[in-house]
Amino acid sequence: MTASVVIPVLNDAGPLRRLMADLRVASSLDIVVVDGGSDDDSRAVAAEADAVYSASRGRAEQMRLGVEKTSRPWLWFLHADSRVHPATLAKFREALGKPGWGWFDVRLDGDAWPFRVIEVAMNRRARATSIATGDQGIFVHRRLLEAVGGIPRQGLMEDVELCKRLRRLARPRPIAGSGFSTSSRRWQRDGIPRTVALMWWLRLRYFLGADADRLVRSYYP
């Protein structure tokens, strides 16, 4: 494929190991891991990637460095706790036939029924607003990314801001039915009602003009 996968990590050794195994099915992908200062085995696991770099903590800065260190025309941004299935890779390959940007409808890996409601809401919201989150595996052609100034330099909501800029230039192409999934660990750890309320509150504050760097303290207490 003519694509580089950029994976920002921070103490994600376990999930990263599983994601690396998923991606290695497509041997032509260029896999770049950018570590934000892990003190677990993340860097050792990342040694299986095509390149590993270190950056200051923060997904935006890690993603920016990953983009700078790659040269392929397509960029695919994945969180370490994403799971990529063979169908995901096949549909991603098809998507590269047209310039632009998009994301994947996502499934949460938790078994409880509330996770089905949450994932449906996430996917419908993204399609209605043309704004996806990093959990949904955003991909973009390099020229389009450069046209909007690259990954926004901010401590939180870089994914939301990126989509807001991209949608001004091109309609997104969301991909359904690929088996793409992500971890439900935050909802399970902090509780579903609390996590949903926090995420919507942060998005509302950002929409109303709150500084993204100040919102970091609420997201990472």
Coordinates of N, CA and C in Angstrom, one line a residue, residues 67-218:
V67 N 4.2 12.1 11.0 CA 4.0 12.6 9.7 C 5.3 13.1 9.0
E68 N 6.0 13.9 9.8 CA 7.3 14.4 9.3 C 8.3 13.3 8.9
K69 N 8.2 12.2 9.6 CA 9.2 11.1 9.4 C 8.8 10.2 8.3
T70 N 7.6 10.4 7.7 CA 7.1 9.5 6.6 C 7.1 10.3 5.3
S71 N 7.0 9.5 4.2 CA 6.9 10.2 2.9 C 5.8 9.6 2.0
R72 N 5.1 8.6 2.4 CA 4.1 8.0 1.6 C 2.9 8.9 1.5
P73 N 2.1 8.8 0.4 CA 1.1 9.8 0.1 C -0.1 9.7 1.1
W74 N -0.4 8.6 1.7 CA -1.5 8.4 2.6 C -1.0 8.2 4.0
L75 N -1.7 8.9 5.0 CA -1.5 8.7 6.4 C -2.7 8.1 7.1
W76 N -2.4 7.1 7.9 CA -3.5 6.5 8.7 C -3.1 6.5 10.2
F77 N -4.0 7.2 10.9 CA -3.7 7.4 12.4 C -4.5 6.5 13.2
L78 N -3.7 5.6 14.0 CA -4.4 4.6 14.8 C -4.0 4.8 16.3
H79 N -4.9 4.6 17.2 CA -4.6 4.5 18.6 C -4.1 3.1 18.8
A80 N -3.2 3.0 19.8 CA -2.6 1.7 20.1 C -3.6 0.6 20.5
D81 N -4.8 1.0 21.0 CA -5.8 0.0 21.4 C -6.8 -0.3 20.3
S82 N -6.5 0.1 19.1 CA -7.4 -0.2 18.0 C -7.1 -1.7 17.6
R83 N -8.1 -2.3 16.9 CA -7.9 -3.6 16.4 C -8.3 -3.5 14.9
V84 N -7.4 -4.0 14.1 CA -7.6 -3.9 12.6 C -7.8 -5.4 12.1
H85 N -8.9 -5.6 11.5 CA -9.2 -7.0 11.0 C -8.9 -7.1 9.5
P86 N -8.8 -8.2 8.9 CA -8.5 -8.4 7.4 C -9.5 -7.6 6.6
A87 N -10.8 -7.5 7.0 CA -11.7 -6.8 6.2 C -11.4 -5.3 6.3
T88 N -10.9 -4.8 7.4 CA -10.5 -3.4 7.6 C -9.4 -3.1 6.6
L89 N -8.4 -3.9 6.5 CA -7.3 -3.7 5.6 C -7.8 -3.7 4.1
A90 N -8.7 -4.6 3.8 CA -9.2 -4.7 2.4 C -10.0 -3.4 2.1
K91 N -10.8 -2.9 3.0 CA -11.6 -1.7 2.7 C -10.7 -0.5 2.7
F92 N -9.6 -0.5 3.5 CA -8.7 0.6 3.5 C -8.0 0.7 2.2
R93 N -7.6 -0.5 1.7 CA -6.9 -0.5 0.4 C -7.8 0.0 -0.7
E94 N -9.1 -0.3 -0.7 CA -10.0 0.2 -1.7 C -10.1 1.8 -1.6
A95 N -10.1 2.3 -0.3 CA -10.3 3.7 -0.1 C -9.2 4.5 -0.7
L96 N -8.0 3.9 -0.8 CA -6.8 4.7 -1.3 C -6.9 5.0 -2.8
G97 N -7.9 4.4 -3.5 CA -8.1 4.7 -4.9 C -8.6 6.1 -5.2
K98 N -9.1 6.8 -4.2 CA -9.6 8.2 -4.4 C -8.9 9.1 -3.4
P99 N -8.6 10.3 -3.8 CA -8.0 11.2 -2.9 C -9.0 11.7 -1.9
G100 N -8.6 12.2 -0.7 CA -9.5 12.7 0.3 C -9.2 12.2 1.7
W101 N -10.2 12.0 2.5 CA -10.0 11.6 3.8 C -11.2 10.8 4.3
G102 N -11.1 10.2 5.5 CA -12.2 9.5 6.0 C -11.9 8.8 7.4
W103 N -12.7 7.9 7.8 CA -12.5 7.1 9.0 C -13.3 5.8 8.9
F104 N -13.3 5.0 10.0 CA -14.0 3.8 10.0 C -15.1 3.8 11.1
D105 N -16.3 3.3 10.7 CA -17.3 3.1 11.8 C -16.6 2.1 12.8
V106 N -16.8 2.4 14.1 CA -16.0 1.7 15.1 C -16.9 0.8 15.9
R107 N -16.4 -0.3 16.4 CA -17.1 -1.1 17.4 C -16.2 -1.1 18.7
L108 N -16.9 -1.0 19.8 CA -16.2 -1.1 21.1 C -16.1 -2.6 21.5
D109 N -15.0 -3.0 22.1 CA -14.8 -4.4 22.4 C -15.4 -4.9 23.6
G110 N -16.1 -4.1 24.4 CA -16.9 -4.5 25.5 C -18.1 -5.3 25.1
D111 N -18.5 -6.3 25.9 CA -19.6 -7.1 25.6 C -21.0 -6.6 26.1
A112 N -21.0 -5.7 27.1 CA -22.3 -5.2 27.6 C -23.1 -4.4 26.6
W113 N -24.4 -4.5 26.7 CA -25.3 -3.8 25.7 C -25.1 -2.3 25.6
P114 N -24.7 -1.6 26.7 CA -24.6 -0.2 26.6 C -23.5 0.2 25.6
F115 N -22.5 -0.7 25.4 CA -21.4 -0.4 24.4 C -22.0 -0.4 23.0
R116 N -23.0 -1.2 22.7 CA -23.6 -1.2 21.4 C -24.3 0.2 21.2
V117 N -24.9 0.7 22.2 CA -25.6 2.0 22.1 C -24.6 3.1 21.8
I118 N -23.5 3.1 22.6 CA -22.4 4.1 22.5 C -21.8 4.1 21.1
E119 N -21.5 2.9 20.6 CA -20.8 2.9 19.3 C -21.7 3.3 18.2
V120 N -23.0 3.0 18.3 CA -24.0 3.5 17.2 C -24.0 5.0 17.3
A121 N -24.1 5.5 18.5 CA -24.2 7.0 18.7 C -22.9 7.6 18.1
M122 N -21.7 7.0 18.4 CA -20.5 7.6 17.9 C -20.5 7.6 16.4
N123 N -20.9 6.5 15.8 CA -20.8 6.5 14.3 C -21.8 7.4 13.6
R124 N -23.0 7.5 14.2 CA -24.0 8.3 13.6 C -23.6 9.8 13.8
R125 N -23.1 10.1 15.0 CA -22.7 11.5 15.2 C -21.6 11.9 14.2
A126 N -20.6 11.0 14.0 CA -19.5 11.3 13.1 C -20.0 11.6 11.7
R127 N -20.9 10.7 11.2 CA -21.4 10.9 9.9 C -22.3 12.1 9.8
A128 N -23.0 12.5 10.8 CA -23.9 13.7 10.7 C -23.1 15.0 10.7
T129 N -22.0 15.0 11.5 CA -21.2 16.2 11.6 C -19.9 16.3 10.8
S130 N -19.6 15.1 10.2 CA -18.3 15.0 9.5 C -17.1 15.2 10.4
I131 N -17.3 14.9 11.7 CA -16.2 15.0 12.7 C -16.1 13.6 13.4
A132 N -14.9 13.0 13.2 CA -14.6 11.7 13.8 C -13.7 11.9 15.0
T133 N -13.5 10.9 15.7 CA -12.5 10.9 16.8 C -11.3 10.0 16.5
G134 N -10.2 10.2 17.2 CA -9.1 9.3 16.9 C -9.3 7.9 17.1
D135 N -10.3 7.5 17.9 CA -10.7 6.1 18.0 C -11.2 5.5 16.8
Q136 N -11.6 6.3 15.8 CA -12.2 5.8 14.6 C -11.2 5.6 13.4
G137 N -9.9 5.7 13.7 CA -8.9 5.5 12.6 C -9.0 6.4 11.5
I138 N -8.8 7.7 11.7 CA -8.8 8.7 10.7 C -7.7 8.5 9.7
F139 N -8.0 8.6 8.4 CA -7.0 8.5 7.3 C -7.1 9.7 6.4
V140 N -6.0 10.1 5.8 CA -6.0 11.3 5.0 C -4.9 11.3 4.0
H141 N -5.1 11.9 2.8 CA -4.1 12.0 1.8 C -3.1 13.1 2.3
R142 N -1.8 12.9 2.1 CA -0.8 13.9 2.6 C -1.1 15.3 2.1
R143 N -1.4 15.4 0.8 CA -1.6 16.8 0.2 C -2.8 17.5 0.9
L144 N -3.8 16.8 1.2 CA -4.9 17.4 1.9 C -4.6 17.8 3.3
L145 N -3.8 16.9 4.0 CA -3.4 17.2 5.3 C -2.5 18.5 5.3
E146 N -1.6 18.6 4.4 CA -0.7 19.7 4.3 C -1.5 21.0 4.0
A147 N -2.6 20.8 3.2 CA -3.4 22.0 2.9 C -4.1 22.6 4.1
V148 N -4.3 21.8 5.1 CA -5.0 22.3 6.3 C -4.0 22.6 7.4
G149 N -2.7 22.6 7.1 CA -1.7 22.9 8.1 C -1.2 21.8 9.0
G150 N -1.5 20.5 8.6 CA -1.0 19.4 9.3 C -1.9 19.1 10.6
I151 N -1.4 18.3 11.5 CA -2.0 18.0 12.7 C -2.0 19.2 13.6
P152 N -3.2 19.7 14.1 CA -3.2 20.9 14.9 C -2.4 20.7 16.2
R153 N -1.7 21.8 16.5 CA -0.8 21.7 17.7 C -1.7 22.1 18.9
Q154 N -2.2 21.1 19.6 CA -3.0 21.4 20.8 C -3.0 20.2 21.7
G155 N -3.3 20.4 23.0 CA -3.2 19.3 23.9 C -4.3 18.3 23.9
L156 N -5.5 18.7 23.4 CA -6.6 17.8 23.3 C -7.5 18.3 22.2
M157 N -8.4 17.4 21.7 CA -9.3 17.7 20.6 C -8.6 17.9 19.3
E158 N -7.4 17.4 19.2 CA -6.7 17.6 17.9 C -7.4 16.8 16.8
D159 N -8.1 15.7 17.1 CA -8.8 15.0 16.1 C -10.1 15.7 15.7
V160 N -10.8 16.3 16.6 CA -11.9 17.1 16.3 C -11.6 18.3 15.4
E161 N -10.5 19.0 15.8 CA -10.1 20.2 15.1 C -9.6 19.8 13.7
L162 N -8.9 18.7 13.6 CA -8.4 18.3 12.3 C -9.6 18.0 11.3
C163 N -10.6 17.3 11.8 CA -11.8 17.0 11.0 C -12.5 18.3 10.6
K164 N -12.6 19.3 11.5 CA -13.3 20.5 11.2 C -12.6 21.2 10.0
R165 N -11.2 21.1 10.0 CA -10.5 21.8 9.0 C -10.6 21.0 7.7
L166 N -10.6 19.7 7.8 CA -10.6 18.9 6.6 C -12.0 19.0 5.9
R167 N -13.0 19.0 6.6 CA -14.4 19.0 6.0 C -14.7 20.3 5.3
R168 N -13.9 21.3 5.5 CA -14.0 22.6 4.7 C -13.5 22.4 3.3
L169 N -12.6 21.4 3.1 CA -12.0 21.3 1.8 C -12.5 20.0 1.1
A170 N -13.0 19.0 1.8 CA -13.4 17.8 1.1 C -14.4 17.0 2.0
R171 N -15.4 16.4 1.3 CA -16.3 15.6 2.0 C -15.6 14.3 2.5
P172 N -15.8 13.8 3.7 CA -15.2 12.6 4.2 C -15.8 11.4 3.6
R173 N -15.1 10.2 3.7 CA -15.6 9.0 3.2 C -15.5 8.0 4.3
P174 N -16.5 7.9 5.2 CA -16.6 6.9 6.3 C -16.7 5.5 5.7
I175 N -16.1 4.6 6.4 CA -16.1 3.2 5.9 C -16.9 2.3 7.0
A176 N -17.9 1.6 6.5 CA -18.7 0.8 7.4 C -18.4 -0.7 7.2
G177 N -18.7 -1.5 8.2 CA -18.7 -2.9 8.0 C -17.3 -3.5 7.9
S178 N -16.3 -3.0 8.5 CA -15.0 -3.5 8.3 C -14.5 -4.3 9.5
G179 N -15.2 -4.3 10.6 CA -14.7 -5.0 11.8 C -13.7 -4.2 12.6
F180 N -13.5 -2.9 12.3 CA -12.6 -2.1 13.0 C -13.1 -1.8 14.4
S181 N -12.3 -2.0 15.4 CA -12.8 -1.9 16.8 C -11.7 -1.2 17.7
T182 N -12.2 -0.7 18.8 CA -11.3 -0.1 19.8 C -11.7 -0.5 21.2
S183 N -10.8 -0.2 22.1 CA -11.0 -0.7 23.5 C -12.1 0.2 24.2
S184 N -12.8 -0.5 25.1 CA -13.8 0.1 25.9 C -13.3 0.3 27.3
R185 N -11.9 0.2 27.5 CA -11.4 0.2 28.9 C -11.6 1.5 29.6
R186 N -11.7 2.6 29.0 CA -11.9 3.9 29.8 C -13.3 3.8 30.3
W187 N -14.3 3.4 29.5 CA -15.7 3.4 30.0 C -15.8 2.3 31.2
Q188 N -15.1 1.2 31.0 CA -15.1 0.2 32.0 C -14.4 0.6 33.3
R189 N -13.4 1.4 33.2 CA -12.6 1.8 34.4 C -13.3 2.9 35.1
D190 N -13.8 3.9 34.4 CA -14.4 5.1 35.0 C -15.9 5.1 35.1
G191 N -16.5 4.1 34.5 CA -18.0 4.0 34.5 C -18.6 4.7 33.2
I192 N -19.6 4.0 32.7 CA -20.1 4.5 31.4 C -20.8 5.8 31.5
P193 N -21.7 6.1 32.5 CA -22.4 7.4 32.6 C -21.3 8.5 32.8
R194 N -20.4 8.3 33.6 CA -19.4 9.4 33.9 C -18.5 9.6 32.7
T195 N -18.1 8.6 32.0 CA -17.3 8.8 30.8 C -18.0 9.5 29.7
V196 N -19.2 9.0 29.4 CA -20.0 9.7 28.3 C -20.3 11.1 28.7
A197 N -20.6 11.4 29.9 CA -20.9 12.8 30.3 C -19.7 13.7 30.2
L198 N -18.5 13.1 30.6 CA -17.2 13.9 30.5 C -16.9 14.2 29.1
M199 N -17.0 13.2 28.2 CA -16.7 13.5 26.8 C -17.6 14.5 26.1
W200 N -18.9 14.4 26.4 CA -19.8 15.4 25.8 C -19.6 16.8 26.4
W201 N -19.3 16.8 27.7 CA -19.0 18.1 28.3 C -17.7 18.8 27.7
L202 N -16.7 18.0 27.5 CA -15.5 18.5 26.9 C -15.7 19.0 25.5
R203 N -16.5 18.2 24.7 CA -16.8 18.6 23.3 C -17.6 19.9 23.3
L204 N -18.6 20.0 24.3 CA -19.4 21.2 24.3 C -18.5 22.4 24.7
R205 N -17.7 22.3 25.7 CA -16.8 23.4 26.1 C -15.9 23.8 24.9
Y206 N -15.4 22.8 24.2 CA -14.5 23.2 23.0 C -15.3 23.9 22.0
F207 N -16.6 23.4 21.7 CA -17.4 24.1 20.7 C -17.7 25.5 21.1
L208 N -17.8 25.8 22.4 CA -18.1 27.1 22.9 C -16.9 28.0 23.0
G209 N -15.7 27.4 22.6 CA -14.5 28.3 22.6 C -13.5 28.0 23.6
A210 N -13.7 27.0 24.5 CA -12.7 26.8 25.5 C -11.3 26.4 24.9
D211 N -10.3 26.8 25.5 CA -8.9 26.5 25.0 C -8.6 25.0 25.2
A212 N -8.2 24.3 24.2 CA -8.0 22.9 24.2 C -6.9 22.5 25.2
D213 N -5.9 23.3 25.4 CA -4.8 22.9 26.3 C -5.3 23.0 27.7
R214 N -6.3 23.8 28.0 CA -6.9 23.9 29.4 C -7.8 22.7 29.6
L215 N -8.4 22.1 28.6 CA -9.3 21.0 28.7 C -8.5 19.7 29.1
V216 N -7.2 19.7 28.8 CA -6.4 18.5 29.1 C -6.5 18.1 30.5
R217 N -6.6 19.1 31.4 CA -6.6 18.8 32.9 C -7.9 18.0 33.3
S218 N -8.9 18.3 32.5 CA -10.2 17.6 32.8 C -10.2 16.1 32.3

